[in-house]
Short mmCIF file of C-alpha atoms and ligand atoms in Angstrom, two decimals:
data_model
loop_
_atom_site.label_atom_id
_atom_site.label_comp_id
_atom_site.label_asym_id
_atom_site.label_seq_id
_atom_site.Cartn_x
_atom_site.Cartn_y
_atom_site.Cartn_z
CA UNK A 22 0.00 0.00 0.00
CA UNK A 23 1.44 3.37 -1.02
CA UNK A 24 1.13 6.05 1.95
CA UNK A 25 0.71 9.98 1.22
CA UNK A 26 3.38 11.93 1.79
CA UNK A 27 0.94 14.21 3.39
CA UNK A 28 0.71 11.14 5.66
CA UNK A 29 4.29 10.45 6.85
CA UNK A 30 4.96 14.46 6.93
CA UNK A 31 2.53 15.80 9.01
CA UNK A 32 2.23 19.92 9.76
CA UNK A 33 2.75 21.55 12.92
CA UNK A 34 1.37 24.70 13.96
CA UNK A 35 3.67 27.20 16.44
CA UNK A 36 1.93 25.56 19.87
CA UNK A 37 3.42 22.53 18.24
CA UNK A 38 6.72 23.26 17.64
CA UNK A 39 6.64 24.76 21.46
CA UNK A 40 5.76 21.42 22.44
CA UNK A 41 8.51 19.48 20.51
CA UNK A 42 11.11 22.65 21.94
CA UNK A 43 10.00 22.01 26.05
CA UNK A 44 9.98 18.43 25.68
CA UNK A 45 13.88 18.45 24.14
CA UNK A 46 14.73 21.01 26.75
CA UNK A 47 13.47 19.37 29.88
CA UNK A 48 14.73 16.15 28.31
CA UNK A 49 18.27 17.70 27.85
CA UNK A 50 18.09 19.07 31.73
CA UNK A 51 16.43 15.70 33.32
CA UNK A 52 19.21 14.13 31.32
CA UNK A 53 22.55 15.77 32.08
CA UNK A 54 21.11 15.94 35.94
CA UNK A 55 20.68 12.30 35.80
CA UNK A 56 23.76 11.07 34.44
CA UNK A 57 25.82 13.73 36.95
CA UNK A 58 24.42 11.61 39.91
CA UNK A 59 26.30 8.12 40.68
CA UNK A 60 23.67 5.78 41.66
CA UNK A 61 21.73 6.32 37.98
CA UNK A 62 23.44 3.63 35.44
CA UNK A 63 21.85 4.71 32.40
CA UNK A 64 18.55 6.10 31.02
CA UNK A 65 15.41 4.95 29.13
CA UNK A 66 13.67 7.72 26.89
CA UNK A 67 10.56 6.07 25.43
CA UNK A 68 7.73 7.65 22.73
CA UNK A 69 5.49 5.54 22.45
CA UNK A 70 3.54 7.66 19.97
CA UNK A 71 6.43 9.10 18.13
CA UNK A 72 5.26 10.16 14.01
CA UNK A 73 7.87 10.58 11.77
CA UNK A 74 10.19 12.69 13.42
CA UNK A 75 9.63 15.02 10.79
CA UNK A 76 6.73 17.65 10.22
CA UNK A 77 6.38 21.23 7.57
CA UNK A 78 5.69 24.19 9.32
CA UNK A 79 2.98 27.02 8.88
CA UNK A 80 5.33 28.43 5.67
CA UNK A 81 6.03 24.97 4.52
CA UNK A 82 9.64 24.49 6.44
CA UNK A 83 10.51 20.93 7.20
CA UNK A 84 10.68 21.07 11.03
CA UNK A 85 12.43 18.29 13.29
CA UNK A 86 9.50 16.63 15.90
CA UNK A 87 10.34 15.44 19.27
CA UNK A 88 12.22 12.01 18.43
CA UNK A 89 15.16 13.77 16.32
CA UNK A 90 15.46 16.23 18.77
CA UNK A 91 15.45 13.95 22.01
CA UNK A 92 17.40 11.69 20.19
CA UNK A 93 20.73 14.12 19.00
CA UNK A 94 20.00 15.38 22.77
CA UNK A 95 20.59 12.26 24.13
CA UNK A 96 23.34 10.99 21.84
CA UNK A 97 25.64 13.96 23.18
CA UNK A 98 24.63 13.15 26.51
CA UNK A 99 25.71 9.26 26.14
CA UNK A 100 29.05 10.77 24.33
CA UNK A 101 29.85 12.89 27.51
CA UNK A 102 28.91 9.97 29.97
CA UNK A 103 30.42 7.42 28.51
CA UNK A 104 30.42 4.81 30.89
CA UNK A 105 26.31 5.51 31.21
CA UNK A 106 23.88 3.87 29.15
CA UNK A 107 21.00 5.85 26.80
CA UNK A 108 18.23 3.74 25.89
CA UNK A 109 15.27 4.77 23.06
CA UNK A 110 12.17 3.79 22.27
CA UNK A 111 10.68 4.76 18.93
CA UNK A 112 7.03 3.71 18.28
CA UNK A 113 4.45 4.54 15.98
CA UNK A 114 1.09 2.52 15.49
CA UNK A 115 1.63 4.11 11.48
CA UNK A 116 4.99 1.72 10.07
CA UNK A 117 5.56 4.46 7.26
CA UNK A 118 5.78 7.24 9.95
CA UNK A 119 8.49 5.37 11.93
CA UNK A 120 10.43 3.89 8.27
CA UNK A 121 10.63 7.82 7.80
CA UNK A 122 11.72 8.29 11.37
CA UNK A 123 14.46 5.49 11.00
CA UNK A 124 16.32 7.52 8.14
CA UNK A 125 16.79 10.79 9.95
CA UNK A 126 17.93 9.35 13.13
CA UNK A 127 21.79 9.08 14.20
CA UNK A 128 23.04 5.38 14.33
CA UNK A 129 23.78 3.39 17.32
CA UNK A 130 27.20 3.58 19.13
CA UNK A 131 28.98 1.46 21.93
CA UNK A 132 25.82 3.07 24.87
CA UNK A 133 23.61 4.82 22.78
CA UNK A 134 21.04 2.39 21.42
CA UNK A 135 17.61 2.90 19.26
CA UNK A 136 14.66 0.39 18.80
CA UNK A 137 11.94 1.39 16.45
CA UNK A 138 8.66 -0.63 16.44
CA UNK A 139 5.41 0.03 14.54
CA UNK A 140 2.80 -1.57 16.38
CA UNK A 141 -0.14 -0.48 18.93
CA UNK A 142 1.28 1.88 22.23
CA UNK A 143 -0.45 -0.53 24.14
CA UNK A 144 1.79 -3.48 23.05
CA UNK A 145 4.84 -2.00 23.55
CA UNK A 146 3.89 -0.42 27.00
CA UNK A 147 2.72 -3.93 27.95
CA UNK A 148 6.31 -5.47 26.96
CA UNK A 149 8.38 -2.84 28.43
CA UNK A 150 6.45 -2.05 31.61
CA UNK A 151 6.95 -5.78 33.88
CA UNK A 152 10.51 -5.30 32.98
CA UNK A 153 10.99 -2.06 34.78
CA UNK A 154 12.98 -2.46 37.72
CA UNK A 155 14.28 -0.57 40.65
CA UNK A 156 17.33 -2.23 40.87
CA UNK A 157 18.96 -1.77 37.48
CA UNK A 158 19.45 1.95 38.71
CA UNK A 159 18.26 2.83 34.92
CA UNK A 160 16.36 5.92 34.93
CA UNK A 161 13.12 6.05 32.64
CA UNK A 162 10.89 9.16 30.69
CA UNK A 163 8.06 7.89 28.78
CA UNK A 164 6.16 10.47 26.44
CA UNK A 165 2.68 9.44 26.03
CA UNK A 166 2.03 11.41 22.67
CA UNK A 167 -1.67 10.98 21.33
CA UNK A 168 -3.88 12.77 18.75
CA UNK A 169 -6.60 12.12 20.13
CA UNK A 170 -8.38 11.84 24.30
CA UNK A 171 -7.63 8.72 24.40
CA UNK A 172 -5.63 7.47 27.48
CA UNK A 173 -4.62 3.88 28.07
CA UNK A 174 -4.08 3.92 32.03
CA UNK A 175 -3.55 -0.05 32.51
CA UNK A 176 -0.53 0.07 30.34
CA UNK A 177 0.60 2.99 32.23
CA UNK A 178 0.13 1.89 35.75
CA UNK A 179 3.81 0.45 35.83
CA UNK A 180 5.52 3.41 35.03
CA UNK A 181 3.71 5.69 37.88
CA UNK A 182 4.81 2.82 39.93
CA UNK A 183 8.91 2.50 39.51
CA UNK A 184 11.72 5.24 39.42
CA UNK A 185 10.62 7.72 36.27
CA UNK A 186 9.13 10.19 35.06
CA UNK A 187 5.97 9.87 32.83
CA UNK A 188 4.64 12.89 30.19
CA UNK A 189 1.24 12.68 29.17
CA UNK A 190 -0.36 14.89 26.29
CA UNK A 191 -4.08 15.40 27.74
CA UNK A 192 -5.77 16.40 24.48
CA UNK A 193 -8.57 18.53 25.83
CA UNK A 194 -9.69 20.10 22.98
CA UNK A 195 -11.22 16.75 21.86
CA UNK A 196 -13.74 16.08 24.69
CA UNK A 197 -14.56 19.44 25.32
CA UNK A 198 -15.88 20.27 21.43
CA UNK A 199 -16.89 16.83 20.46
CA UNK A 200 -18.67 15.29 24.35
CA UNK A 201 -22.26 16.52 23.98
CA UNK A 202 -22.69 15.01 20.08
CA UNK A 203 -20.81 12.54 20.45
CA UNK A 204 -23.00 9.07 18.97
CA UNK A 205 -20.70 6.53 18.04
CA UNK A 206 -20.86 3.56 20.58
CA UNK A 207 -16.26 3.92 19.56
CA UNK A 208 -16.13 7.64 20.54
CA UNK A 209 -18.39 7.20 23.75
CA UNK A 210 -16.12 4.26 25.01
CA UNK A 211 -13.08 6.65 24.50
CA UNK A 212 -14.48 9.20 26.87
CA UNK A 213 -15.18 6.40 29.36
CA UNK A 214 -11.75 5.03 29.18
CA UNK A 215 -9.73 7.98 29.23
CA UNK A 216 -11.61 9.28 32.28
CA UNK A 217 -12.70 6.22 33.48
CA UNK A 218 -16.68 6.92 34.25
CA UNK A 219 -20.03 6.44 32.77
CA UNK A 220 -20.62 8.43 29.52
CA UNK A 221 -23.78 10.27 31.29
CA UNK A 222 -21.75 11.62 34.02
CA UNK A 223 -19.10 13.02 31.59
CA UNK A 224 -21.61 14.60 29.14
CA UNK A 225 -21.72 17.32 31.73
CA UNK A 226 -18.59 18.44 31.42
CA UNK A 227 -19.47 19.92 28.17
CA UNK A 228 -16.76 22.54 27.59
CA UNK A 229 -15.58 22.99 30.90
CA UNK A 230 -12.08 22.21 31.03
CA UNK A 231 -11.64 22.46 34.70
CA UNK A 232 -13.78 19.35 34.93
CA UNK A 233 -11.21 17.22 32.72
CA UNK A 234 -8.15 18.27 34.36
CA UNK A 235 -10.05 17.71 38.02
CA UNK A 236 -10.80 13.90 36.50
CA UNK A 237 -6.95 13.26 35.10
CA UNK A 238 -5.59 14.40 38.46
CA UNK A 239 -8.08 12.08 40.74
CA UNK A 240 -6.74 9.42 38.19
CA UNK A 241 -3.22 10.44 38.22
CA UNK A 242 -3.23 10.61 41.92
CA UNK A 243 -4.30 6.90 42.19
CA UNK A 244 -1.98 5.68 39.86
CA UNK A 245 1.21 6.76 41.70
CA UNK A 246 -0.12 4.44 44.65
CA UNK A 247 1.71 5.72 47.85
CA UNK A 248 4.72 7.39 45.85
CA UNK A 249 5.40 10.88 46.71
CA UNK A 250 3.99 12.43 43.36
CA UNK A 251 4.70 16.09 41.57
CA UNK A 252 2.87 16.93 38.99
CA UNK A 253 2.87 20.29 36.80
CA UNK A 254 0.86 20.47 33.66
CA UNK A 255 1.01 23.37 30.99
CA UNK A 256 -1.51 23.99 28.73
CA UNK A 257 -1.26 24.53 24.81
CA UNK A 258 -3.00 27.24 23.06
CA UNK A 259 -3.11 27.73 19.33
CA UNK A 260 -2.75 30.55 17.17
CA UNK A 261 -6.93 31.98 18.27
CA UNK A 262 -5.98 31.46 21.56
CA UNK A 263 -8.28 28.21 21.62
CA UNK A 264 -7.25 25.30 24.14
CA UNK A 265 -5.60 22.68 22.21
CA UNK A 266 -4.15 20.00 25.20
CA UNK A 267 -2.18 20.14 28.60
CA UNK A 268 0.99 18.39 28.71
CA UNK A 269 1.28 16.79 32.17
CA UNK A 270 4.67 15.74 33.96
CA UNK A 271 4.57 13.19 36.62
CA UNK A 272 7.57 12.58 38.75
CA UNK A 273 8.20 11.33 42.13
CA UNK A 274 11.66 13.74 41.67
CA UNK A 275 11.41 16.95 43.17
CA UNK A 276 14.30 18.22 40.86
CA UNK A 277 12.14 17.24 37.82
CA UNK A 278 9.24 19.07 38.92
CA UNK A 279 11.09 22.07 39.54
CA UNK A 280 12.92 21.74 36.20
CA UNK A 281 9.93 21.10 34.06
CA UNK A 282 8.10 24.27 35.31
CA UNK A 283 10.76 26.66 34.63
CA UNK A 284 11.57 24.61 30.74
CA UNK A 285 8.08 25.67 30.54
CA UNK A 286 8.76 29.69 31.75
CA UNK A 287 11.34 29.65 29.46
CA UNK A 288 10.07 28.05 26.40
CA UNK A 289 7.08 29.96 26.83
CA UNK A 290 8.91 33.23 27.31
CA UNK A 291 8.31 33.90 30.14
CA UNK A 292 4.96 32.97 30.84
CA UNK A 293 2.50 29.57 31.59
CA UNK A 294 0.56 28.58 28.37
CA UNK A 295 1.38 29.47 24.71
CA UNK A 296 -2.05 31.46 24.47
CA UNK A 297 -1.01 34.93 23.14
CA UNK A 298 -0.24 38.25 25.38
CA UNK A 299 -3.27 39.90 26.51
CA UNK A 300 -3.81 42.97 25.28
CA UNK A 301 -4.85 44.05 28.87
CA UNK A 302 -1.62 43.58 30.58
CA UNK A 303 0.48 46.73 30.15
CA UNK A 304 3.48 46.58 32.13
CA UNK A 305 3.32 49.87 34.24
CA UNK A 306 5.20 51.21 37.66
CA UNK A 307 2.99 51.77 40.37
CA UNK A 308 3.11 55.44 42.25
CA UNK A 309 2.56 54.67 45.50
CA UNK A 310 1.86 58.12 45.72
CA UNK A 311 -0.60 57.93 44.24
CA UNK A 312 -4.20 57.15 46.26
CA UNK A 313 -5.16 54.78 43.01
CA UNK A 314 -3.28 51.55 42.90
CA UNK A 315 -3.76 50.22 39.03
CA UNK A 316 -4.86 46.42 39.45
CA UNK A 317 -3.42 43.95 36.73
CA UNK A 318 -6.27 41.85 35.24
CA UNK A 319 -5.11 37.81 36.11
CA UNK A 320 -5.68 35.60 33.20
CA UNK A 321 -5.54 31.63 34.66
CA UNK A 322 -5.06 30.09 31.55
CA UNK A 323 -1.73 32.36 31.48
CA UNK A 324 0.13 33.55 34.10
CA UNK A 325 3.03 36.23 33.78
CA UNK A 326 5.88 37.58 35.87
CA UNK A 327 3.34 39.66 37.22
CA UNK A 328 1.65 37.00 38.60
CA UNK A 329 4.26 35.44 40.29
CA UNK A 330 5.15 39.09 41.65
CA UNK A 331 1.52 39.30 42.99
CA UNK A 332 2.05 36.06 44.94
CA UNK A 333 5.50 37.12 46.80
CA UNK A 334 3.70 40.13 47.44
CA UNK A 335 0.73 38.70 49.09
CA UNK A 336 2.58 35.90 51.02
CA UNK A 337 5.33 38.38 52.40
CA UNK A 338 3.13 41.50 52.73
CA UNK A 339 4.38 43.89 55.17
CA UNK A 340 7.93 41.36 56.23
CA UNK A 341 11.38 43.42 56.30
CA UNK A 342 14.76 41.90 55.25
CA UNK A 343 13.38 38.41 53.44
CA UNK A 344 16.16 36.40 52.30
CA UNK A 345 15.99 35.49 49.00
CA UNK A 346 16.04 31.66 49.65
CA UNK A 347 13.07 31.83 51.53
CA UNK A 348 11.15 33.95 48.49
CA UNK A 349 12.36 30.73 45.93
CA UNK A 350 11.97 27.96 48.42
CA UNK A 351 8.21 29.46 48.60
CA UNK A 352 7.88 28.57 44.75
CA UNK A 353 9.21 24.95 44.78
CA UNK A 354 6.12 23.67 45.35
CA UNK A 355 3.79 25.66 43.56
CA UNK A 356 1.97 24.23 40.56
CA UNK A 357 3.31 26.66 38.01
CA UNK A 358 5.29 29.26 38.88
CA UNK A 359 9.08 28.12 38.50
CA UNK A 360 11.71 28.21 41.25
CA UNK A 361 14.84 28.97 39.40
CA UNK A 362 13.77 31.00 36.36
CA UNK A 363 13.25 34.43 35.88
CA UNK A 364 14.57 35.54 39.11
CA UNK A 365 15.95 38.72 37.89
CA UNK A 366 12.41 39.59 36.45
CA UNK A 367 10.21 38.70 39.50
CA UNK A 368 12.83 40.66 41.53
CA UNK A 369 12.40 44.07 39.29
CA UNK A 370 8.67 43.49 39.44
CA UNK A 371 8.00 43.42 43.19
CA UNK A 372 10.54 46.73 43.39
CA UNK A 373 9.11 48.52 40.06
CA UNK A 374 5.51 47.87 40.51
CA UNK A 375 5.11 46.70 44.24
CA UNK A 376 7.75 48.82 45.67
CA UNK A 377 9.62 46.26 47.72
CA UNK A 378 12.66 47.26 48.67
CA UNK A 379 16.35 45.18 47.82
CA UNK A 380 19.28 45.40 50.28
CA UNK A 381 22.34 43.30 51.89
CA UNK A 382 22.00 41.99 55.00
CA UNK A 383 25.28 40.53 57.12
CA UNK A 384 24.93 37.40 59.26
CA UNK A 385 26.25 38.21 62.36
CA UNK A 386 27.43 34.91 63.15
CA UNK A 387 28.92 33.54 59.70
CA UNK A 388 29.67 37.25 58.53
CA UNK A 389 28.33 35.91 55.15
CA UNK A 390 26.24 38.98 53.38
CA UNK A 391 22.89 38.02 51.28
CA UNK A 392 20.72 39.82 49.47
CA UNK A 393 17.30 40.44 51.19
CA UNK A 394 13.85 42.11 50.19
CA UNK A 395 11.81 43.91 52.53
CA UNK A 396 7.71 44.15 51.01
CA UNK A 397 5.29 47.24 51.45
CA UNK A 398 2.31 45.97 53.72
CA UNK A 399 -1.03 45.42 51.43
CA UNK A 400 -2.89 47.14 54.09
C1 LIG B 521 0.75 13.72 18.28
S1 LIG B 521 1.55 12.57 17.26
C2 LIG B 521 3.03 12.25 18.13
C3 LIG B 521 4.04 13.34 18.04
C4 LIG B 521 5.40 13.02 18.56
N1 LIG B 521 5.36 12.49 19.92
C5 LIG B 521 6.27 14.23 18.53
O1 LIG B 521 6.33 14.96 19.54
O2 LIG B 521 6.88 14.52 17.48
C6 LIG B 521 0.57 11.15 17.53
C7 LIG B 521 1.06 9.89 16.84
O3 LIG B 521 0.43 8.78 17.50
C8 LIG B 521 0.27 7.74 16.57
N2 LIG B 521 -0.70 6.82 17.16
C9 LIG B 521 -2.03 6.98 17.32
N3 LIG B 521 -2.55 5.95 18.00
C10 LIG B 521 -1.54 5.11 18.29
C11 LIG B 521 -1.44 3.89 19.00
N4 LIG B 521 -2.51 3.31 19.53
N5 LIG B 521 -0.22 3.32 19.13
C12 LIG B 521 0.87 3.89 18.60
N6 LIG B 521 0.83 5.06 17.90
C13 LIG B 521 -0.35 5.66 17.77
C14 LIG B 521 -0.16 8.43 15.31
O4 LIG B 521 0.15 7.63 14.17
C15 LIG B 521 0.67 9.73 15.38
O5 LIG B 521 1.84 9.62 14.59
#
């Protein structure tokens, strides 16, 4: 059977090509972090849904999807560490995807090995997952890459269960346009799967996305079992500003978490979603001489430096001399603001626009000097 080349060379829109650009950047932090610490022997990158590696952009630009990326990533990384192991899985359900994959990728050296199979996600996941082990000390990603709602969670169990990390592409847009018409006895037992519950209780959901993402994290949050769980999830938005997916990161690794949110600030440019600048938020200095304090308009779908600005501001409202560790550590465990990005930028915020003040302070025991912020009170 002869396949289109429309087929095997897909396009991808900008929201795209910011998906393929954080996935190759976390996956070149995760990696280099990994192979740095001496207990991890190796690592085991798997897409289980990977296309053709190859896709035309909006002006007709042949553009590079995740799996060439991920994969020159990781061969540089297995060329540095070279008594470390890299691992790759390349699977499509589509064989003349992944025969168009297999020409474009680099060849396998002495630790840097590629398998390529064509068959259903669910097979492979089923094969690889009872061989996970704790004990090999091999650290695993698996990207979890669909068109479509459709989530397998049997196949996935295993990998919430050992030492990894697991990325899953929640493709929101399809539920939420297609739920309330949806007739066919195939698309109804997608819904049911992927959120696991009756078809009449999901119909309700309608458009609200909040609803979805509540369901995937109930679901998420059994899977990990008793693990210690982060999870940060970034939503796509295309060119009208229209919700296309969230990609989701689950790790039991703090460092992950933390290093996927700011990938995601930075990718992003400095904001939480792709969706495009509103044209309400004007960046302007507050006079606090003046009686009228100009409120920025929050947008959830999107937050900015602003926001995170905002936050400090109301947490630490009113305290003088605030290290600066303590203002960071505050952000490890937030959903979406990022830790160790855009410090600079959150620090000229809350002293442009919030009037917080920056000075040194000296310890008087270690004599050691640090830079601390003292915030205006709100009230
Ligand atoms: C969104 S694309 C993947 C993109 C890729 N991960 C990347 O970032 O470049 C989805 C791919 O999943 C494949 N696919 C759909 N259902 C599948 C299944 N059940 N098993 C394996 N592949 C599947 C499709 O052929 C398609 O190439």
């Amino acid at each position: 059977m002869t396949v289109s080349k429309a087929e095997i060379i897909t396009k991808a829109s900008p929201h795209t090509i910011k998906k393929f650009e954080l996935i190759t950047k976390y996956i070149e932090a995760w990696s280099q972090k990994l192979m740095l610490n001496d207990h991890c022997n190796g690592l085991i990158f798997i897409d289980c849904m990977c296309n053709s590696g190859i896709y035309e952009d909006q002006n007709g630009n042949l553009i590079e999807g995740t799996p060439i990326r991920v994969a020159k990533v990781l061969l540089d990384v297995a060329r540095t560490y070279t008594n470390k192991m890299v691992n790759i899985y390349f699977n499509d359900l589509n064989e003349a995807r992944v025969r168009e994959l297999e020409k474009r990728l680099p060849k396998d050296e002495r630790n840097f090995k590629i398998i390529t199979s064509s068959e259903d996600a669910i097979d492979l996941l089923e094969h690889i997952g009872p061989q996970l082990s704790e004990t090999s000390h091999y650290n695993y990603f698996l990207l979890y890459d669909p068109y479509d709602a459709r989530i397998e969670w049997k196949v996935l169990l295993p990998f919430f269960r050992h030492w990894g990390e697991v990325m899953i592409n929640h493709a929101l847009r399809d539920p939420m346009r297609a739920i309330t018409s949806a007739k066919s006895a195939t698309v109804i037992e997608k819904y049911e799967h992927t959120y696991l519950a009756d078809f009449e209780k999901l119909v309700p959901y309608g458009s609200d996305k909040n609803a979805y993402e509540k369901r995937i994290a109930k679901i998420i949050d059994y899977m990990k079992g008793n693990r210690r769980y982060y999870i940060a999830s970034f939503p796509f938005y295309n060119s009208k500003n229209s919700l296309q997916y969230d990609l989701i990161h689950c790790t039991s690794n703090i460092e992950g978490y933390k290093l996927y949110k700011s990938c995601a600030w930075k990718v992003f440019g400095g904001q939480s979603s792709t969706k495009g600048a509103s044209s309400t938020y004007i960046q302007t200095s507050l006079d606090f001489n003046s009686p009228e304090q100009v409120k920025m308009p929050v947008d959830n779908d999107c937050y900015t430096i602003h926001d995170i600005a905002e936050y400090l501001q109301n947490h630490f409202s009113g305290r003088q001399g605030v290290p600066l560790k303590e203002i960071w550590d505050l952000l490890v465990l937030h959903p979406i603001f990022p830790s160790d990005a855009f410090r600079r930028d959150i620090k000229t915020e809350l002293c442009e626009y919030y009037g917080a003040i920056k000075s040194k302070k000296t310890d008087e025991n270690t004599g050691q000097t640090q830079e601390v912020i003292s915030f205006r009170d709100n009230k």
